[in-house]
Amino acid sequence: CLDSITNKSSASGAGVQSLDPKVNDSLYQLVNHLAIPKDLDGRKDVIKASLEAPITSQNLCQIINSVTDLLVDAFNMEQNRFKSFLQRLNGQLLDFEAYLQESLSDQASAASERNELEAGIEKDLHQIKDHIDNSKTIEELSGKISSNFDSIGNRLKAFQAKERQREDHYREAVNDLQNKLSESEKESEEIRKLLTFQRYRMNHDSLTGLPNRDSYDDHITE
């Protein structure tokens, strides 16, 4: 197989045979069109640099192995990236679920506290009515009503404090979820672009950039 693409030996017949320069060009174009993560650009450049020198039958396998290793590592890196993205997405969905559950629990607690507040105020109002009916002097009535008003005021202050605490907690939780959602949207957009590019790469020839048979089949189906 190599004999058909090798140049003739030197005039003296000595030395190692080098392959046809077209092999260099083809391999260079193949490597140059590889879509790999940026972290592997250094290794890609090393392979491209090695293809600028004549290729011999001895180092051809080494170059092919380097290209193969690069492709395998690029595939594994992309797979790990997808896996990491899905794991983070799963964690964010769990955060949303936890927030919803906590929100429902807080709403039930707030409803219970409102009912307790209404019942307490109603109790104080009934007591005020009883004081009006049963108090013998203005001083006695004034003292009892003042005590009931203080009780109502304390109930309202306690309820308002808990409401502010709940609102602050909601605000922090919503901000946290918004930040996570923003990060998830950015990662989703990156993954979408990567998938679009991967689909393009699968449906086009790496050397010419022309659509291949898979692309043809997709268009026919559409």
PDB file of C-alpha atoms in Angstrom:
ATOM      1  CA  CYS A   1       0.000   0.000   0.000  1.00  0.00           C
ATOM      2  CA  LEU A   2       2.827   2.383   0.875  1.00  0.00           C
ATOM      3  CA  ASP A   3       4.663   1.567  -2.327  1.00  0.00           C
ATOM      4  CA  SER A   4       1.946   3.277  -4.370  1.00  0.00           C
ATOM      5  CA  ILE A   5       2.355   6.600  -2.539  1.00  0.00           C
ATOM      6  CA  THR A   6       6.102   6.748  -1.927  1.00  0.00           C
ATOM      7  CA  ASN A   7       8.579   8.719  -3.968  1.00  0.00           C
ATOM      8  CA  LYS A   8      11.459   7.072  -5.646  1.00  0.00           C
ATOM      9  CA  SER A   9      14.539   6.504  -3.576  1.00  0.00           C
ATOM     10  CA  SER A  10      17.427   8.898  -3.829  1.00  0.00           C
ATOM     11  CA  ALA A  11      19.767   8.470  -6.747  1.00  0.00           C
ATOM     12  CA  SER A  12      22.159   6.510  -4.614  1.00  0.00           C
ATOM     13  CA  GLY A  13      19.367   4.222  -3.441  1.00  0.00           C
ATOM     14  CA  ALA A  14      20.197   4.935   0.151  1.00  0.00           C
ATOM     15  CA  GLY A  15      18.130   6.566   2.859  1.00  0.00           C
ATOM     16  CA  VAL A  16      14.568   6.213   4.010  1.00  0.00           C
ATOM     17  CA  GLN A  17      11.788   6.669   1.490  1.00  0.00           C
ATOM     18  CA  SER A  18       9.471   9.646   1.985  1.00  0.00           C
ATOM     19  CA  LEU A  19       5.818   9.571   1.068  1.00  0.00           C
ATOM     20  CA  ASP A  20       4.226  11.639  -1.638  1.00  0.00           C
ATOM     21  CA  PRO A  21       3.699  15.245  -0.418  1.00  0.00           C
ATOM     22  CA  LYS A  22       0.026  14.824  -1.261  1.00  0.00           C
ATOM     23  CA  VAL A  23      -0.197  12.613   1.834  1.00  0.00           C
ATOM     24  CA  ASN A  24       1.083  15.525   3.915  1.00  0.00           C
ATOM     25  CA  ASP A  25      -1.482  17.832   2.356  1.00  0.00           C
ATOM     26  CA  SER A  26      -4.365  15.409   2.895  1.00  0.00           C
ATOM     27  CA  LEU A  27      -3.460  14.725   6.508  1.00  0.00           C
ATOM     28  CA  TYR A  28      -2.886  18.432   7.149  1.00  0.00           C
ATOM     29  CA  GLN A  29      -6.317  19.298   5.757  1.00  0.00           C
ATOM     30  CA  LEU A  30      -7.893  16.513   7.809  1.00  0.00           C
ATOM     31  CA  VAL A  31      -6.286  17.680  11.038  1.00  0.00           C
ATOM     32  CA  ASN A  32      -6.958  21.338  10.244  1.00  0.00           C
ATOM     33  CA  HIS A  33     -10.699  20.644   9.868  1.00  0.00           C
ATOM     34  CA  LEU A  34     -10.998  18.673  13.087  1.00  0.00           C
ATOM     35  CA  ALA A  35     -13.414  20.284  15.528  1.00  0.00           C
ATOM     36  CA  ILE A  36     -11.859  19.801  18.949  1.00  0.00           C
ATOM     37  CA  PRO A  37     -12.068  21.585  22.313  1.00  0.00           C
ATOM     38  CA  LYS A  38      -9.774  24.595  22.720  1.00  0.00           C
ATOM     39  CA  ASP A  39      -7.861  22.781  25.466  1.00  0.00           C
ATOM     40  CA  LEU A  40      -6.493  20.423  22.810  1.00  0.00           C
ATOM     41  CA  ASP A  41      -5.454  23.093  20.306  1.00  0.00           C
ATOM     42  CA  GLY A  42      -1.822  22.755  21.407  1.00  0.00           C
ATOM     43  CA  ARG A  43      -1.680  19.075  20.467  1.00  0.00           C
ATOM     44  CA  LYS A  44      -3.425  19.853  17.189  1.00  0.00           C
ATOM     45  CA  ASP A  45      -0.784  22.464  16.369  1.00  0.00           C
ATOM     46  CA  VAL A  46       2.001  20.002  17.164  1.00  0.00           C
ATOM     47  CA  ILE A  47       0.562  17.481  14.696  1.00  0.00           C
ATOM     48  CA  LYS A  48       0.141  20.165  12.032  1.00  0.00           C
ATOM     49  CA  ALA A  49       3.755  21.244  12.551  1.00  0.00           C
ATOM     50  CA  SER A  50       4.957  17.662  12.132  1.00  0.00           C
ATOM     51  CA  LEU A  51       3.105  17.459   8.804  1.00  0.00           C
ATOM     52  CA  GLU A  52       5.144  20.335   7.402  1.00  0.00           C
ATOM     53  CA  ALA A  53       8.149  18.016   7.205  1.00  0.00           C
ATOM     54  CA  PRO A  54       8.341  15.061   4.780  1.00  0.00           C
ATOM     55  CA  ILE A  55       6.580  11.932   6.042  1.00  0.00           C
ATOM     56  CA  THR A  56       8.331   8.611   5.903  1.00  0.00           C
ATOM     57  CA  SER A  57       6.875   5.166   6.166  1.00  0.00           C
ATOM     58  CA  GLN A  58       8.445   4.970   9.612  1.00  0.00           C
ATOM     59  CA  ASN A  59       6.753   7.992  11.184  1.00  0.00           C
ATOM     60  CA  LEU A  60       3.427   7.681   9.332  1.00  0.00           C
ATOM     61  CA  CYS A  61       2.024   5.315  11.949  1.00  0.00           C
ATOM     62  CA  GLN A  62       3.183   7.638  14.715  1.00  0.00           C
ATOM     63  CA  ILE A  63       1.352  10.558  13.121  1.00  0.00           C
ATOM     64  CA  ILE A  64      -1.787   8.500  12.582  1.00  0.00           C
ATOM     65  CA  ASN A  65      -1.669   7.345  16.202  1.00  0.00           C
ATOM     66  CA  SER A  66      -1.305  10.960  17.332  1.00  0.00           C
ATOM     67  CA  VAL A  67      -4.367  11.946  15.299  1.00  0.00           C
ATOM     68  CA  THR A  68      -6.311   8.987  16.656  1.00  0.00           C
ATOM     69  CA  ASP A  69      -5.374   9.803  20.250  1.00  0.00           C
ATOM     70  CA  LEU A  70      -6.391  13.419  19.669  1.00  0.00           C
ATOM     71  CA  LEU A  71      -9.805  12.375  18.359  1.00  0.00           C
ATOM     72  CA  VAL A  72     -10.369   9.958  21.240  1.00  0.00           C
ATOM     73  CA  ASP A  73      -9.404  12.566  23.835  1.00  0.00           C
ATOM     74  CA  ALA A  74     -11.588  15.190  22.134  1.00  0.00           C
ATOM     75  CA  PHE A  75     -14.533  12.802  22.153  1.00  0.00           C
ATOM     76  CA  ASN A  76     -13.992  11.927  25.817  1.00  0.00           C
ATOM     77  CA  MET A  77     -13.661  15.598  26.738  1.00  0.00           C
ATOM     78  CA  GLU A  78     -16.919  16.444  24.985  1.00  0.00           C
ATOM     79  CA  GLN A  79     -18.652  13.476  26.623  1.00  0.00           C
ATOM     80  CA  ASN A  80     -17.422  14.594  30.039  1.00  0.00           C
ATOM     81  CA  ARG A  81     -18.600  18.105  29.277  1.00  0.00           C
ATOM     82  CA  PHE A  82     -22.085  16.836  28.428  1.00  0.00           C
ATOM     83  CA  LYS A  83     -22.082  14.687  31.554  1.00  0.00           C
ATOM     84  CA  SER A  84     -21.006  17.600  33.734  1.00  0.00           C
ATOM     85  CA  PHE A  85     -23.678  19.822  32.191  1.00  0.00           C
ATOM     86  CA  LEU A  86     -26.396  17.246  32.810  1.00  0.00           C
ATOM     87  CA  GLN A  87     -25.246  16.767  36.396  1.00  0.00           C
ATOM     88  CA  ARG A  88     -25.373  20.519  37.038  1.00  0.00           C
ATOM     89  CA  LEU A  89     -28.766  20.730  35.349  1.00  0.00           C
ATOM     90  CA  ASN A  90     -30.043  17.910  37.542  1.00  0.00           C
ATOM     91  CA  GLY A  91     -28.758  19.731  40.631  1.00  0.00           C
ATOM     92  CA  GLN A  92     -30.505  22.931  39.541  1.00  0.00           C
ATOM     93  CA  LEU A  93     -33.773  21.062  39.020  1.00  0.00           C
ATOM     94  CA  LEU A  94     -33.442  19.656  42.526  1.00  0.00           C
ATOM     95  CA  ASP A  95     -32.903  23.206  43.804  1.00  0.00           C
ATOM     96  CA  PHE A  96     -36.091  24.319  42.062  1.00  0.00           C
ATOM     97  CA  GLU A  97     -37.995  21.409  43.553  1.00  0.00           C
ATOM     98  CA  ALA A  98     -36.662  22.200  47.023  1.00  0.00           C
ATOM     99  CA  TYR A  99     -37.614  25.859  46.605  1.00  0.00           C
ATOM    100  CA  LEU A 100     -41.161  24.962  45.559  1.00  0.00           C
ATOM    101  CA  GLN A 101     -41.570  22.591  48.484  1.00  0.00           C
ATOM    102  CA  GLU A 102     -40.216  25.183  50.904  1.00  0.00           C
ATOM    103  CA  SER A 103     -42.455  27.833  49.357  1.00  0.00           C
ATOM    104  CA  LEU A 104     -45.525  25.661  49.852  1.00  0.00           C
ATOM    105  CA  SER A 105     -44.494  24.996  53.439  1.00  0.00           C
ATOM    106  CA  ASP A 106     -43.956  28.722  54.084  1.00  0.00           C
ATOM    107  CA  GLN A 107     -47.322  29.560  52.552  1.00  0.00           C
ATOM    108  CA  ALA A 108     -49.021  27.060  54.863  1.00  0.00           C
ATOM    109  CA  SER A 109     -47.116  28.504  57.813  1.00  0.00           C
ATOM    110  CA  ALA A 110     -48.056  32.067  56.821  1.00  0.00           C
ATOM    111  CA  ALA A 111     -51.714  31.103  56.494  1.00  0.00           C
ATOM    112  CA  SER A 112     -51.601  29.488  59.945  1.00  0.00           C
ATOM    113  CA  GLU A 113     -49.990  32.592  61.447  1.00  0.00           C
ATOM    114  CA  ARG A 114     -52.602  34.867  59.804  1.00  0.00           C
ATOM    115  CA  ASN A 115     -55.363  32.750  61.237  1.00  0.00           C
ATOM    116  CA  GLU A 116     -53.667  32.909  64.634  1.00  0.00           C
ATOM    117  CA  LEU A 117     -53.354  36.705  64.344  1.00  0.00           C
ATOM    118  CA  GLU A 118     -57.020  37.110  63.398  1.00  0.00           C
ATOM    119  CA  ALA A 119     -58.099  34.847  66.232  1.00  0.00           C
ATOM    120  CA  GLY A 120     -55.942  36.776  68.715  1.00  0.00           C
ATOM    121  CA  ILE A 121     -57.295  40.166  67.590  1.00  0.00           C
ATOM    122  CA  GLU A 122     -60.843  38.841  67.693  1.00  0.00           C
ATOM    123  CA  LYS A 123     -60.210  37.617  71.243  1.00  0.00           C
ATOM    124  CA  ASP A 124     -58.905  41.041  72.305  1.00  0.00           C
ATOM    125  CA  LEU A 125     -61.909  42.763  70.739  1.00  0.00           C
ATOM    126  CA  HIS A 126     -64.278  40.495  72.631  1.00  0.00           C
ATOM    127  CA  GLN A 127     -62.397  41.285  75.824  1.00  0.00           C
ATOM    128  CA  ILE A 128     -62.705  45.011  75.116  1.00  0.00           C
ATOM    129  CA  LYS A 129     -66.449  44.583  74.687  1.00  0.00           C
ATOM    130  CA  ASP A 130     -66.624  42.693  77.994  1.00  0.00           C
ATOM    131  CA  HIS A 131     -64.584  45.408  79.686  1.00  0.00           C
ATOM    132  CA  ILE A 132     -66.976  48.054  78.410  1.00  0.00           C
ATOM    133  CA  ASP A 133     -69.930  46.081  79.731  1.00  0.00           C
ATOM    134  CA  ASN A 134     -68.423  45.107  83.094  1.00  0.00           C
ATOM    135  CA  SER A 135     -65.977  47.832  84.140  1.00  0.00           C
ATOM    136  CA  LYS A 136     -67.225  49.966  87.005  1.00  0.00           C
ATOM    137  CA  THR A 137     -64.933  52.971  86.552  1.00  0.00           C
ATOM    138  CA  ILE A 138     -63.324  54.875  83.716  1.00  0.00           C
ATOM    139  CA  GLU A 139     -59.877  54.187  85.149  1.00  0.00           C
ATOM    140  CA  GLU A 140     -60.517  50.434  85.235  1.00  0.00           C
ATOM    141  CA  LEU A 141     -61.932  50.453  81.698  1.00  0.00           C
ATOM    142  CA  SER A 142     -59.044  52.570  80.394  1.00  0.00           C
ATOM    143  CA  GLY A 143     -56.417  50.269  81.914  1.00  0.00           C
ATOM    144  CA  LYS A 144     -58.026  47.094  80.558  1.00  0.00           C
ATOM    145  CA  ILE A 145     -58.558  48.530  77.071  1.00  0.00           C
ATOM    146  CA  SER A 146     -54.978  49.838  77.015  1.00  0.00           C
ATOM    147  CA  SER A 147     -53.746  46.356  77.886  1.00  0.00           C
ATOM    148  CA  ASN A 148     -55.794  44.860  75.033  1.00  0.00           C
ATOM    149  CA  PHE A 149     -54.475  47.436  72.564  1.00  0.00           C
ATOM    150  CA  ASP A 150     -50.945  46.631  73.635  1.00  0.00           C
ATOM    151  CA  SER A 151     -51.683  42.952  73.044  1.00  0.00           C
ATOM    152  CA  ILE A 152     -53.052  43.682  69.556  1.00  0.00           C
ATOM    153  CA  GLY A 153     -50.042  45.864  68.767  1.00  0.00           C
ATOM    154  CA  ASN A 154     -47.605  43.172  69.887  1.00  0.00           C
ATOM    155  CA  ARG A 155     -49.431  40.567  67.793  1.00  0.00           C
ATOM    156  CA  LEU A 156     -49.217  42.811  64.715  1.00  0.00           C
ATOM    157  CA  LYS A 157     -45.520  43.579  65.269  1.00  0.00           C
ATOM    158  CA  ALA A 158     -44.657  39.884  65.667  1.00  0.00           C
ATOM    159  CA  PHE A 159     -46.626  39.002  62.529  1.00  0.00           C
ATOM    160  CA  GLN A 160     -45.017  41.799  60.506  1.00  0.00           C
ATOM    161  CA  ALA A 161     -41.534  40.753  61.661  1.00  0.00           C
ATOM    162  CA  LYS A 162     -42.166  37.188  60.497  1.00  0.00           C
ATOM    163  CA  GLU A 163     -43.560  38.475  57.195  1.00  0.00           C
ATOM    164  CA  ARG A 164     -40.448  40.599  56.589  1.00  0.00           C
ATOM    165  CA  GLN A 165     -38.268  37.620  57.452  1.00  0.00           C
ATOM    166  CA  ARG A 166     -40.201  35.479  54.971  1.00  0.00           C
ATOM    167  CA  GLU A 167     -39.961  38.147  52.272  1.00  0.00           C
ATOM    168  CA  ASP A 168     -36.187  38.449  52.755  1.00  0.00           C
ATOM    169  CA  HIS A 169     -35.856  34.672  52.557  1.00  0.00           C
ATOM    170  CA  TYR A 170     -37.994  34.586  49.382  1.00  0.00           C
ATOM    171  CA  ARG A 171     -35.925  37.364  47.825  1.00  0.00           C
ATOM    172  CA  GLU A 172     -32.638  35.582  48.517  1.00  0.00           C
ATOM    173  CA  ALA A 173     -34.005  32.270  47.247  1.00  0.00           C
ATOM    174  CA  VAL A 174     -35.386  33.854  44.056  1.00  0.00           C
ATOM    175  CA  ASN A 175     -32.120  35.704  43.368  1.00  0.00           C
ATOM    176  CA  ASP A 176     -30.179  32.476  43.864  1.00  0.00           C
ATOM    177  CA  LEU A 177     -32.490  30.602  41.508  1.00  0.00           C
ATOM    178  CA  GLN A 178     -32.294  33.400  38.925  1.00  0.00           C
ATOM    179  CA  ASN A 179     -28.493  33.250  38.982  1.00  0.00           C
ATOM    180  CA  LYS A 180     -28.544  29.477  38.581  1.00  0.00           C
ATOM    181  CA  LEU A 181     -31.098  29.757  35.791  1.00  0.00           C
ATOM    182  CA  SER A 182     -28.932  32.334  34.009  1.00  0.00           C
ATOM    183  CA  GLU A 183     -25.916  30.014  34.255  1.00  0.00           C
ATOM    184  CA  SER A 184     -28.015  27.111  33.009  1.00  0.00           C
ATOM    185  CA  GLU A 185     -29.245  29.160  30.030  1.00  0.00           C
ATOM    186  CA  LYS A 186     -25.672  30.094  29.084  1.00  0.00           C
ATOM    187  CA  GLU A 187     -24.530  26.475  29.316  1.00  0.00           C
ATOM    188  CA  SER A 188     -27.590  25.336  27.364  1.00  0.00           C
ATOM    189  CA  GLU A 189     -26.773  27.811  24.605  1.00  0.00           C
ATOM    190  CA  GLU A 190     -23.173  26.559  24.477  1.00  0.00           C
ATOM    191  CA  ILE A 191     -24.347  22.956  24.316  1.00  0.00           C
ATOM    192  CA  ARG A 192     -26.892  23.849  21.616  1.00  0.00           C
ATOM    193  CA  LYS A 193     -24.186  25.493  19.508  1.00  0.00           C
ATOM    194  CA  LEU A 194     -21.905  22.500  20.070  1.00  0.00           C
ATOM    195  CA  LEU A 195     -24.628  20.053  19.025  1.00  0.00           C
ATOM    196  CA  THR A 196     -25.403  22.170  15.945  1.00  0.00           C
ATOM    197  CA  PHE A 197     -21.735  22.180  14.991  1.00  0.00           C
ATOM    198  CA  GLN A 198     -21.422  18.451  15.648  1.00  0.00           C
ATOM    199  CA  ARG A 199     -24.404  17.830  13.399  1.00  0.00           C
ATOM    200  CA  TYR A 200     -22.832  19.998  10.695  1.00  0.00           C
ATOM    201  CA  ARG A 201     -19.527  18.153  11.062  1.00  0.00           C
ATOM    202  CA  MET A 202     -21.265  14.760  10.746  1.00  0.00           C
ATOM    203  CA  ASN A 203     -23.138  15.855   7.613  1.00  0.00           C
ATOM    204  CA  HIS A 204     -20.230  17.478   5.764  1.00  0.00           C
ATOM    205  CA  ASP A 205     -16.976  16.225   4.327  1.00  0.00           C
ATOM    206  CA  SER A 206     -14.063  17.331   6.507  1.00  0.00           C
ATOM    207  CA  LEU A 207     -11.773  18.132   3.545  1.00  0.00           C
ATOM    208  CA  THR A 208     -14.080  19.800   1.024  1.00  0.00           C
ATOM    209  CA  GLY A 209     -16.773  21.108   3.364  1.00  0.00           C
ATOM    210  CA  LEU A 210     -19.418  19.712   0.995  1.00  0.00           C
ATOM    211  CA  PRO A 211     -22.574  17.955   2.279  1.00  0.00           C
ATOM    212  CA  ASN A 212     -22.227  14.176   2.425  1.00  0.00           C
ATOM    213  CA  ARG A 213     -24.716  11.333   2.005  1.00  0.00           C
ATOM    214  CA  ASP A 214     -26.148  11.755   5.516  1.00  0.00           C
ATOM    215  CA  SER A 215     -26.870  15.408   4.754  1.00  0.00           C
ATOM    216  CA  TYR A 216     -28.497  14.375   1.488  1.00  0.00           C
ATOM    217  CA  ASP A 217     -30.721  11.869   3.322  1.00  0.00           C
ATOM    218  CA  ASP A 218     -31.743  14.501   5.866  1.00  0.00           C
ATOM    219  CA  HIS A 219     -32.723  16.971   3.143  1.00  0.00           C
ATOM    220  CA  ILE A 220     -34.686  14.311   1.283  1.00  0.00           C
ATOM    221  CA  THR A 221     -36.559  13.470   4.502  1.00  0.00           C
ATOM    222  CA  GLU A 222     -37.348  17.145   5.085  1.00  0.00           C
TER     223      GLU A 222
END
